[in-house]
XYZ file of C-alpha atoms in Angstrom:
672
model
C -16.870 -4.347 22.132
C -19.700 -6.153 21.368
C -21.602 -7.799 18.430
C -25.123 -6.591 17.117
C -27.862 -8.275 14.862
C -27.260 -6.659 11.286
C -31.077 -5.721 11.642
C -30.176 -3.154 14.632
C -28.515 -0.638 12.258
C -30.847 -1.457 8.811
C -33.453 -3.979 8.779
C -33.745 -3.136 4.661
C -29.223 -2.973 3.913
C -29.522 -6.499 4.370
C -28.830 -7.841 0.687
C -27.177 -11.027 -0.080
C -25.815 -10.698 3.562
C -24.336 -7.651 3.972
C -25.493 -4.444 5.642
C -25.209 -1.311 2.782
C -26.973 1.735 2.346
C -26.308 3.222 -1.456
C -25.458 6.765 -1.661
C -27.519 9.605 -3.750
C -25.492 10.093 -6.993
C -24.974 13.957 -7.902
C -25.075 14.449 -11.363
C -22.196 16.438 -12.546
C -23.187 18.870 -15.730
C -21.743 16.714 -18.671
C -22.106 13.147 -17.005
C -25.420 12.299 -15.534
C -24.928 10.176 -12.930
C -20.808 11.176 -11.898
C -20.513 10.164 -8.514
C -20.268 12.790 -5.868
C -17.344 13.292 -3.781
C -19.056 11.850 -0.564
C -19.583 8.564 -3.039
C -16.012 8.045 -3.813
C -14.733 8.554 -0.573
C -17.593 6.871 1.876
C -15.975 3.319 4.018
C -16.676 0.616 1.350
C -19.642 -1.315 1.986
C -17.603 -4.122 1.951
C -13.809 -4.854 2.463
C -10.870 -6.930 3.431
C -12.868 -10.254 2.817
C -11.151 -13.895 4.515
C -11.683 -16.629 4.741
C -11.092 -19.414 8.356
C -8.566 -21.895 7.517
C -11.588 -24.751 7.667
C -13.382 -22.985 4.946
C -16.940 -22.938 7.080
C -16.969 -19.362 7.877
C -16.199 -15.875 6.161
C -15.260 -12.711 8.401
C -15.164 -9.525 6.431
C -14.848 -5.339 7.387
C -18.815 -3.981 6.618
C -20.701 -0.402 6.361
C -23.648 0.244 6.959
C -23.541 4.162 6.779
C -19.886 5.111 5.339
C -18.251 6.610 8.088
C -18.099 4.084 10.720
C -17.410 -0.483 10.306
C -18.267 -3.252 12.281
C -17.047 -6.362 11.266
C -19.240 -9.975 9.976
C -19.238 -13.235 10.521
C -20.536 -15.305 8.330
C -21.027 -19.541 7.707
C -20.449 -19.628 4.982
C -22.978 -22.562 3.639
C -25.469 -20.471 4.587
C -23.892 -17.198 2.513
C -26.941 -15.406 2.149
C -28.123 -15.216 5.456
C -27.552 -12.191 7.893
C -23.322 -11.970 10.019
C -23.216 -11.654 12.843
C -21.324 -8.279 13.329
C -18.627 -7.346 15.996
C -18.409 -3.055 16.525
C -16.665 -0.833 18.972
C -17.757 2.402 20.270
C -14.351 3.649 20.479
C -12.059 1.993 18.646
C -11.916 1.726 14.876
C -11.094 -1.374 12.373
C -8.959 -1.495 10.521
C -8.562 -4.859 9.387
C -9.494 -8.272 10.555
C -7.661 -11.704 9.533
C -8.763 -15.251 10.556
C -5.658 -16.380 12.458
C -7.842 -19.910 14.408
C -11.481 -21.712 12.965
C -12.973 -18.900 15.274
C -10.388 -16.062 16.310
C -10.053 -13.538 14.067
C -7.034 -11.222 14.847
C -8.146 -7.270 14.700
C -6.485 -4.360 13.759
C -7.724 -1.027 15.009
C -6.966 2.606 15.789
C -7.337 5.341 18.093
C -6.327 9.814 18.446
C -3.477 9.017 20.673
C -2.080 12.994 22.229
C 1.085 12.971 24.832
C 2.141 16.432 25.777
C 2.280 18.525 22.398
C 2.978 15.130 19.954
C -0.756 14.275 18.408
C -0.865 10.586 16.143
C -2.583 7.912 15.776
C -1.909 4.730 17.677
C -2.010 1.115 16.308
C -2.881 -1.792 18.329
C -3.821 -5.458 17.440
C -6.969 -7.143 19.569
C -7.714 -11.192 18.972
C -11.213 -12.059 19.393
C -13.736 -14.764 18.919
C -16.581 -14.722 16.269
C -18.743 -13.279 18.529
C -17.101 -10.158 20.077
C -17.816 -11.238 23.224
C -14.182 -10.855 23.833
C -11.191 -8.740 23.246
C -7.624 -9.605 24.105
C -4.427 -7.845 22.993
C -2.077 -10.034 21.653
C 0.057 -10.174 24.587
C -0.307 -9.982 28.028
C -0.678 -6.922 29.682
C 0.729 -6.193 32.657
C -0.247 -3.038 35.255
C 0.377 0.658 34.887
C 2.341 2.092 38.127
C 3.391 4.915 36.628
C 2.514 7.775 34.503
C 5.686 6.824 31.876
C 4.888 2.759 32.005
C 1.070 4.097 30.979
C 2.253 5.700 28.192
C 4.841 2.067 27.215
C 1.457 0.400 27.736
C -0.058 2.035 25.607
C 1.950 2.958 23.145
C 3.357 -0.915 22.385
C 1.727 -3.324 19.648
C 3.056 -6.572 19.031
C 2.822 -8.161 16.121
C 1.772 -11.643 15.276
C 5.232 -13.150 13.410
C 3.419 -16.711 12.933
C -0.424 -18.036 13.265
C 1.321 -21.474 13.398
C -1.423 -23.124 11.224
C -1.241 -26.471 12.235
C -1.170 -26.156 15.928
C -5.181 -25.505 17.444
C -4.297 -23.184 19.991
C -1.245 -21.171 19.562
C 0.839 -18.355 18.158
C 4.308 -16.383 17.583
C 4.034 -12.675 18.543
C 6.724 -10.241 18.435
C 6.986 -7.674 20.900
C 8.029 -4.265 21.132
C 11.925 -5.202 22.296
C 11.922 -7.880 19.729
C 10.874 -11.181 22.290
C 9.180 -13.943 20.836
C 6.265 -15.149 22.364
C 4.182 -18.552 21.975
C 0.469 -16.924 23.170
C -2.235 -19.402 23.441
C -5.464 -17.416 21.411
C -8.194 -18.734 23.890
C -6.589 -18.683 27.637
C -4.282 -15.515 27.069
C -1.032 -16.948 28.459
C 2.016 -16.640 27.052
C 5.608 -18.343 26.779
C 8.732 -16.501 25.468
C 10.910 -18.528 23.574
C 13.327 -16.270 22.093
C 14.793 -12.737 23.619
C 14.782 -9.538 21.010
C 18.636 -8.801 20.087
C 19.437 -5.147 18.591
C 21.954 -6.904 17.045
C 19.196 -8.698 15.074
C 15.900 -8.616 12.909
C 13.376 -9.845 10.500
C 12.876 -13.088 11.602
C 11.145 -15.625 9.802
C 10.139 -18.240 10.446
C 9.122 -21.567 7.894
C 6.328 -23.803 7.927
C 6.437 -25.383 10.686
C 6.390 -22.358 13.066
C 10.251 -22.396 13.424
C 12.466 -18.867 13.556
C 15.557 -20.203 10.485
C 16.160 -16.538 9.230
C 17.465 -13.397 11.137
C 19.082 -10.489 9.209
C 21.545 -7.830 10.857
C 22.752 -4.632 10.302
C 26.593 -3.576 11.118
C 28.933 -1.792 9.991
C 32.758 -2.636 8.146
C 35.143 -0.928 8.445
C 32.919 2.540 8.396
C 30.313 0.799 6.009
C 26.837 0.127 6.788
C 25.514 -3.354 5.565
C 22.661 -6.033 5.734
C 23.666 -8.967 6.521
C 21.496 -12.819 6.896
C 21.477 -15.655 9.609
C 19.956 -18.595 8.436
C 19.694 -21.636 10.853
C 22.022 -24.531 10.229
C 19.617 -27.087 9.524
C 22.051 -29.957 10.422
C 23.430 -28.041 13.673
C 20.726 -26.108 14.643
C 23.011 -22.775 14.747
C 22.706 -19.301 13.353
C 25.290 -18.444 10.946
C 26.314 -15.237 8.480
C 25.448 -15.925 5.483
C 26.002 -13.205 2.983
C 25.964 -9.256 3.415
C 24.520 -6.338 1.626
C 26.438 -3.079 1.849
C 23.641 -0.522 1.985
C 25.227 2.151 0.040
C 24.808 -0.073 -2.858
C 21.046 -0.259 -2.301
C 20.504 -4.053 -3.579
C 19.749 -6.180 -0.412
C 19.715 -9.554 -0.784
C 17.291 -11.220 1.888
C 15.179 -14.650 2.121
C 11.163 -14.788 1.164
C 10.448 -18.421 1.869
C 11.389 -21.849 3.008
C 11.167 -24.652 0.548
C 10.502 -27.811 1.542
C 14.075 -29.402 1.099
C 15.818 -27.345 4.630
C 19.428 -27.091 2.977
C 17.175 -24.583 0.009
C 16.292 -21.616 0.719
C 14.914 -18.465 -1.484
C 16.590 -15.517 -1.642
C 15.337 -11.835 -3.359
C 17.551 -9.172 -4.763
C 19.352 -8.207 -7.756
C 21.376 -10.388 -8.835
C 22.606 -9.092 -12.797
C 21.568 -6.415 -15.050
C 18.659 -4.387 -13.785
C 15.934 -6.659 -12.319
C 15.289 -8.236 -8.919
C 15.063 -11.832 -9.323
C 13.936 -14.919 -6.740
C 16.635 -17.773 -6.768
C 17.625 -20.800 -4.751
C 20.131 -20.648 -2.382
C 22.110 -24.063 -1.248
C 22.259 -23.636 2.960
C 25.072 -26.095 3.438
C 27.210 -25.138 -0.022
C 26.440 -21.334 0.808
C 26.311 -20.793 -2.874
C 23.124 -19.921 -5.108
C 21.347 -21.815 -7.944
C 20.347 -21.644 -10.703
C 16.996 -18.486 -10.499
C 12.961 -19.836 -9.387
C 12.192 -16.994 -11.133
C 13.164 -14.438 -13.151
C 11.026 -11.569 -15.592
C 12.749 -10.134 -18.195
C 10.844 -6.571 -17.900
C 9.916 -6.699 -14.022
C 11.174 -7.248 -10.812
C 10.313 -10.193 -8.909
C 8.219 -9.628 -5.807
C 8.316 -12.197 -3.394
C 6.941 -16.372 -3.321
C 3.471 -17.663 -2.237
C 3.889 -21.048 -0.605
C 1.173 -22.759 1.532
C 0.657 -24.129 5.186
C 3.171 -26.734 4.064
C 6.275 -24.181 2.867
C 5.347 -26.281 -0.947
C 6.209 -23.421 -4.080
C 2.482 -21.846 -5.380
C 3.879 -19.262 -7.197
C 5.778 -15.908 -7.590
C 4.565 -12.463 -7.502
C 5.949 -9.595 -9.132
C 5.420 -5.845 -9.929
C 3.701 -4.979 -13.982
C 1.395 -2.596 -14.201
C -1.057 -4.016 -11.778
C 1.054 -6.738 -9.828
C 0.611 -9.838 -10.910
C 1.238 -13.599 -9.931
C 2.882 -16.324 -11.677
C 1.212 -19.278 -10.121
C 3.555 -22.770 -10.199
C 0.919 -25.028 -8.727
C -1.222 -26.133 -11.743
C -4.461 -25.772 -9.253
C -4.440 -22.517 -8.566
C -2.914 -21.700 -12.387
C -6.106 -23.777 -14.235
C -8.451 -21.810 -11.077
C -7.413 -18.361 -12.148
C -7.410 -18.612 -15.780
C -11.022 -20.279 -15.786
C -11.713 -16.612 -13.684
C -11.029 -14.318 -15.838
C -13.019 -16.392 -18.300
C -15.618 -16.258 -16.206
C -15.527 -13.090 -14.874
C -14.817 -12.073 -18.843
C -11.920 -10.536 -18.341
C -9.803 -9.488 -21.467
C -5.734 -8.709 -21.790
C -5.109 -6.841 -24.006
C -1.369 -6.886 -25.541
C 0.782 -3.193 -26.106
C 4.015 -2.962 -26.654
C 6.568 -2.040 -24.474
C 9.902 -0.643 -24.169
C 12.047 -1.977 -20.290
C 13.452 1.716 -18.554
C 16.448 -0.250 -17.564
C 17.773 -2.003 -20.790
C 15.665 -0.493 -24.112
C 14.551 -4.438 -24.446
C 11.308 -4.591 -26.634
C 8.300 -6.882 -25.883
C 4.468 -7.486 -26.059
C 2.917 -7.523 -23.522
C -0.302 -8.611 -21.747
C -2.504 -6.018 -19.618
C -5.726 -6.544 -17.951
C -8.701 -4.144 -19.749
C -11.079 -2.529 -16.484
C -9.989 -5.258 -13.764
C -9.103 -8.187 -13.330
C -9.550 -11.537 -10.797
C -7.523 -12.172 -8.198
C -8.049 -15.656 -5.588
C -6.983 -13.794 -2.927
C -7.018 -16.477 0.000
C -8.591 -20.057 0.089
C -9.058 -22.651 2.797
C -6.368 -25.236 4.040
C -8.006 -28.123 2.100
C -9.023 -25.413 -0.764
C -12.726 -26.370 -1.027
C -13.303 -23.259 -1.227
C -12.085 -19.509 -1.549
C -11.973 -16.017 -1.620
C -11.947 -13.976 -5.334
C -11.879 -10.320 -5.907
C -12.455 -8.070 -8.965
C -11.340 -4.933 -9.130
C -9.075 -2.295 -10.803
C -9.335 1.123 -12.657
C -12.972 1.350 -13.073
C -14.217 -1.603 -10.312
C -13.906 -0.608 -5.951
C -13.992 -4.615 -5.855
C -16.615 -7.332 -5.989
C -15.873 -10.025 -4.167
C -16.809 -13.762 -4.902
C -16.903 -17.178 -3.305
C -15.696 -20.059 -5.549
C -16.583 -23.455 -4.040
C -14.971 -26.528 -4.977
C -17.949 -28.025 -7.021
C -16.602 -24.444 -9.377
C -19.951 -22.113 -8.314
C -18.724 -18.303 -8.086
C -21.449 -16.562 -5.714
C -21.461 -13.590 -5.480
C -20.622 -11.928 -1.818
C -20.481 -7.994 -2.383
C -19.602 -4.989 -3.904
C -17.132 -2.463 -2.502
C -19.173 0.165 -3.108
C -22.085 -0.679 -5.065
C -23.499 2.785 -5.289
C -21.153 3.581 -8.091
C -21.927 3.769 -12.078
C -18.503 2.168 -13.715
C -19.756 4.061 -17.434
C -19.990 7.752 -15.439
C -15.448 7.064 -13.682
C -12.618 7.556 -16.767
C -10.198 4.509 -18.553
C -7.041 3.981 -17.183
C -4.239 2.418 -19.136
C -0.531 1.924 -18.793
C 1.391 3.642 -21.501
C 5.058 5.092 -21.892
C 6.795 8.060 -22.963
C 10.178 9.238 -23.283
C 11.776 11.679 -21.122
C 13.870 14.855 -22.337
C 17.209 13.120 -22.425
C 15.269 9.868 -23.694
C 15.109 7.340 -20.684
C 11.285 6.167 -20.798
C 8.538 6.838 -18.336
C 6.036 4.701 -17.367
C 2.896 6.488 -16.439
C -0.596 5.450 -15.956
C -2.867 7.735 -17.787
C -7.273 7.951 -17.246
C -8.598 9.652 -20.282
C -12.701 11.557 -18.672
C -15.474 9.481 -20.184
C -17.263 9.717 -23.409
C -19.043 12.472 -22.820
C -16.696 15.054 -23.038
C -16.255 14.997 -26.362
C -12.241 14.223 -27.821
C -10.069 16.762 -25.698
C -8.356 18.389 -25.039
C -9.353 18.259 -21.847
C -8.038 20.150 -18.142
C -5.146 17.923 -17.179
C -3.509 16.824 -13.545
C -0.310 15.611 -13.559
C -0.517 13.958 -10.360
C 3.043 12.787 -8.958
C 3.219 9.656 -6.618
C 4.456 10.025 -3.069
C 8.008 8.525 -1.214
C 9.763 9.146 -3.481
C 11.108 5.417 -3.527
C 7.242 4.455 -3.948
C 5.189 3.275 -7.197
C 1.600 3.702 -8.538
C -0.421 0.837 -9.661
C -3.157 0.165 -12.059
C -6.168 -0.694 -10.024
C -8.424 1.286 -7.879
C -7.415 4.570 -6.084
C -9.141 4.506 -2.418
C -8.595 8.134 -1.762
C -10.354 8.723 -4.730
C -8.570 11.660 -5.812
C -8.275 10.275 -9.916
C -11.651 9.645 -10.672
C -13.468 11.332 -9.136
C -11.594 14.434 -11.083
C -12.038 12.176 -14.421
C -15.311 12.061 -14.092
C -15.847 15.538 -13.846
C -13.817 16.656 -17.492
C -9.819 15.714 -16.226
C -7.571 13.868 -17.115
C -4.963 12.691 -15.146
C -1.591 11.577 -15.604
C 0.432 9.306 -12.843
C 4.313 9.695 -14.020
C 6.205 6.957 -12.509
C 9.549 9.299 -12.892
C 12.725 8.259 -12.321
C 13.329 7.884 -7.890
C 10.024 5.027 -8.553
C 10.976 1.884 -7.219
C 9.412 -1.497 -8.366
C 9.748 -0.549 -12.741
C 13.754 -1.299 -12.208
C 17.239 0.115 -10.743
C 17.800 2.289 -13.666
C 15.019 4.251 -13.055
C 15.184 4.425 -9.714
C 18.117 4.999 -8.789
C 18.324 7.320 -11.636
C 16.424 9.556 -8.915
C 19.367 10.439 -6.786
C 19.711 13.418 -5.840
C 17.775 15.015 -8.675
C 14.885 16.557 -6.658
C 12.502 19.215 -7.968
C 15.293 18.723 -11.349
C 15.996 15.917 -13.305
C 12.185 13.736 -11.653
C 10.188 17.057 -12.047
C 11.386 17.348 -15.512
C 9.940 13.962 -16.007
C 6.513 15.341 -14.920
C 6.834 17.791 -16.945
C 7.646 15.618 -20.194
C 4.757 13.903 -19.534
C 2.941 17.252 -19.205
C 4.447 17.986 -22.617
C 3.903 14.943 -24.329
C 0.349 14.406 -23.483
C -0.408 17.964 -24.910
C 2.033 17.318 -28.118
C -0.897 14.226 -28.544
C -3.375 17.047 -28.658
C -5.184 15.322 -25.241
C -4.155 18.125 -22.077
C -4.572 21.951 -22.901
C -1.642 24.039 -22.197
C -4.297 25.957 -21.347
C -5.789 24.721 -18.186
C -3.066 21.791 -17.173
C -2.191 21.617 -13.345
C -0.393 19.647 -10.790
C -1.462 17.834 -7.442
C 0.559 15.598 -5.175
C 0.331 15.001 -1.998
C 3.218 13.956 0.241
C 6.211 13.755 -1.996
C 3.458 14.452 -4.641
C 3.009 16.853 -2.561
C 6.332 18.566 -2.524
C 6.378 18.275 -6.170
C 3.571 20.322 -6.184
C 5.480 23.020 -4.174
C 8.915 22.737 -7.262
C 6.588 23.172 -9.648
C 5.672 26.782 -8.946
C 8.583 28.178 -9.077
C 10.750 26.194 -11.056
C 11.592 28.393 -14.225
C 9.019 28.125 -17.487
C 6.221 26.417 -16.072
C 3.893 24.658 -17.422
C 1.086 24.662 -14.845
C -1.814 27.686 -14.393
C -1.652 26.746 -10.719
C -0.736 23.516 -7.535
C -2.144 21.851 -4.940
C -0.079 20.126 -2.180
C -0.978 17.498 0.423
C 1.504 17.147 3.549
C 3.764 18.705 1.128
C 7.630 18.618 3.066
C 11.147 20.204 2.164
C 14.149 18.939 1.063
C 15.843 19.371 4.369
C 13.313 17.629 6.675
C 14.192 14.554 4.710
C 17.403 14.373 4.848
C 17.098 15.366 8.916
C 14.573 12.134 8.676
C 16.736 10.193 7.158
C 20.018 11.173 9.618
C 18.153 9.893 12.608
C 19.082 6.324 11.200
C 22.113 4.630 10.951
C 20.842 2.354 8.258
C 18.661 5.547 6.198
C 22.330 7.557 6.761
C 23.616 5.553 4.254
C 20.526 3.632 2.312
C 18.978 6.608 2.037
C 20.336 10.292 2.892
C 22.801 10.413 0.183
C 20.330 10.233 -2.431
C 18.576 13.849 -1.104
C 19.577 16.633 -2.846
C 18.282 19.407 -5.369
C 15.796 22.322 -5.409
C 14.653 22.944 -1.665
C 11.394 24.692 -2.946
C 10.550 25.587 0.897
C 13.231 27.844 0.399
C 12.335 29.586 -2.757
C 8.734 29.969 -1.639
C 8.515 33.106 -2.836
C 9.648 32.603 -6.339
C 6.174 30.782 -6.882
C 5.286 32.108 -10.158
C 1.356 30.372 -9.671
C -1.759 29.511 -7.209
C -0.986 27.278 -4.772
C -2.834 25.273 -2.630
C -1.519 23.991 0.939
C -3.409 21.492 3.018
C -1.930 19.561 5.272
C -3.480 16.827 8.536
C -2.593 18.296 12.135
C -1.353 14.975 13.430
C 1.004 13.968 11.134
C 3.875 12.329 12.265
C 5.452 11.584 8.515
C 5.436 15.149 7.105
C 5.803 18.288 10.358
C 3.066 20.206 9.410
C 5.353 23.409 9.855
C 7.108 22.456 6.664
C 3.724 23.724 4.655
C 3.780 26.555 7.109
C 6.694 27.675 6.326
C 6.147 26.968 2.382
C 3.173 29.671 3.343
C 5.263 32.031 5.865
C 7.936 32.769 2.092
C 4.613 33.245 0.394
C 3.144 35.706 2.535
C 6.368 37.272 3.253
C 6.012 37.821 -0.810
C 2.690 39.012 -1.165
C 1.831 35.169 -3.267
C -1.631 34.073 -3.831
C -2.150 30.960 -2.185
C -4.915 29.463 -0.366
C -3.859 27.541 3.298
C -6.542 24.162 4.709
C -5.451 22.345 8.545
C -7.790 19.405 8.943
C -8.320 18.620 11.866
C -7.128 15.243 13.596
C -6.205 14.035 10.157
C -2.411 11.890 10.459
C -0.299 10.947 6.916
C -1.539 7.648 5.211
C -4.890 7.288 4.385
C -5.257 4.739 7.167
C -5.654 8.010 8.916
C -8.057 9.542 7.721
C -11.542 9.508 7.439
C -14.505 9.447 5.177
C -14.782 13.403 6.473
C -11.243 14.027 5.975
C -10.913 12.537 2.172
C -14.517 14.379 1.065
C -12.726 17.452 1.940
C -9.674 17.556 0.128
C -11.735 16.180 -3.251
C -14.196 19.555 -2.417
C -12.003 22.023 -1.697
C -9.687 21.229 -3.928
C -12.637 21.199 -7.123
C -13.257 24.508 -5.750
C -9.603 25.345 -5.922
C -9.481 24.890 -9.654
C -12.858 26.625 -10.258
C -12.336 29.347 -8.443
C -8.937 30.282 -7.353
C -6.650 28.456 -10.249
C -6.609 31.242 -13.075
C -9.456 34.096 -14.382
C -12.517 31.647 -14.945
C -10.770 28.899 -13.250
C -10.373 25.603 -15.471
C-alpha cells in the first residue's frame, strides 16, 4: 500500500479537493437524462466521510473511475486543497474510521478460496495518514502449517473500544473473545481478559472499562439470554435479568449513564414497541422509561466520549434521532432550515395497536449530523434521501456550512422517481407499511408497469433513503412503479407485525405482497397486465413463491439469490440460539419443491461465492422447471457473494441490465 497524489489519478478531476469523474448520462425514451445502470452502480465519488477527534482532519473513501476506491485525507482548515491519497493494489477498501487523531482503521476485503469453499474475506488494518505503515489490529505470529495459514487468514479481530481518552491505545477483541489493549503506534498488545465460550457481547463504558457481558445457556431445556453487569461497589460480575429466546424479546444494555449505578436497557416491557429504560444496578430494578415512542421502536442511545447522553435513535420511516442535547437539537433544526428540508405530515395507523396519529416525514431528503469533533467545533453533516444519493458538508463553530462533495454528482434528481411512505390494509385488516416510488412526471399519470419488491431477511425492513443497489431508481426512472411492502415478518415496525409472519412463508406473508399489488391496481396506479415481482435473498424466495401460487397477479418474476424454506430450517438448526429464536417460526410453502408448478416465466440469478444462500437452491428450482418444461432464464455471476458489500459495480450493473432485458423480452409477449 502506498500514498498517491490526487493528480496522479486525474489532473482535471480535483474539484473541492475530491477526485471525481462524472459519467455520461444515458437518455431514456421518455425521460432524457435518466441514469444509466453504470451511473447508478459505479462506486460513489465520495462516501464514508469521517472527522478526527481533534477536528483537524477529514478522511473519506473516494473514487475517480467508479471501480476502485482510495482513501482521501484532508486538513480541515485547507479543505479546498487536494487530499493525500492512500491506495492498495491487492485489497478493496470497504470502510474507514479515525481511531486516533493520526491513525485510521480501515476495513478491506479480498476473495478467498480454500478447497471447494469460495467466499470473501474481510480484514481490519490500522495505518497512518500517509499510508506508509499498515498493520493488523493485533500482532500476527508466523504460520508453521497450512492449518495455521488458514486460521491466520480468516482471523479478523475487531475494535471493542477506541479509548478516546488514551492517546495511544485501543481495545481489540479477537475471534476467541480475548480482549487486548493494543498500542496503535508500536503494535504491541497486552491481553487484559480471556475469552469464554460462556460469555460474549462485551460492553465498555466511557472510561473503556468492560462493565457488561451476556450469557446464552439453558434453563429446563429452554435457551435464555442473561445480562451480566459488573457491580460498581465490588467489581464483580453478577447476573441481572434473563430473556428466553423463544419469547423473542431480548433485553440488553445499550449504554451507560454517568451514574455508575444506572445503565440503559432496551426491550419491550409492555405493549408493542421497544423502549429504552433506566436500570438500577444496586437494586436490580427497572426505573422510569428513558425513551419511548408510541408509534415506533426505540433503537439505541447516543452518548459522547464522557458518557453523557446526547439522544435516542428510533425506527420511523428513515430512522431518526431524538436529541436530548440542546446544542445538537438546535444544530439539527438549523441544518434543516439551511438545507431547505421540508417535513410533510401524514396520517398513520400503528400496525401493532391500530392507534391513529399524525406523523412528520421528510420530503425527498433529510439531514443528519453524522459525526463531530471531540470539542464539537467541527461536524460532518450528510443530506440524503430516496432521490439524493448524499451530499456531505462541513459545519464549523462559526456556523459556516461548506459543501465537501456529493456522493453521485452525475445523478440528476429530476430524472428520478418520488418515494413516499404509505400504508394499506391486508385482507385480514392488518395495516402494512410500504414505500411507494412513482415515476417522474414525464411518464404521465398511469397506470404504470409495476414491480413489487419485497426485502430480504425476512426479519429485516426497508428505510426511506437512497437505495445503494440502484434497483428502485433504475426502474422508476424508466417508468415503473416500485412498491416495497413491509409485510408481516418485517422487523422494526413493532412486535405484532414482526411475529404475525411466524410460519407464514409463502402464505400470509405472501398475501401481504399481493394485497399491496391489488391496492395499487384499485387506485389505477399499477397496470394489472404489467405487474411483476422482483426480490433478493428472502425477497428472491418470495419471487419464486409468486410463480407457483394460484390466481397469481404477476406476469413474471425475478429471483436474486432466492433460498429454500428447507435450507433456512437447516441453517437455523445449526445454532443452539437459532434453534429456539428463529427455526420454530420458519414454516409454510417451500417453493423449490413445487418448482414444476410455476405458471409464469422466471429469471433466477445467483453469485457463485454466496455463503449465505447456497447457489444449489437456485439450481434445484431450475431443475424442477426443466423437468416440467417451464420457461426460465438463469445467470450465475462469477465471484459475487450474497451481500451488497461483496458486489462490484460491474456485478450490480449486470443485474440491472439483465433484469430489464428480461422484463422487456421474456416477461410476456411484447414485454412490459
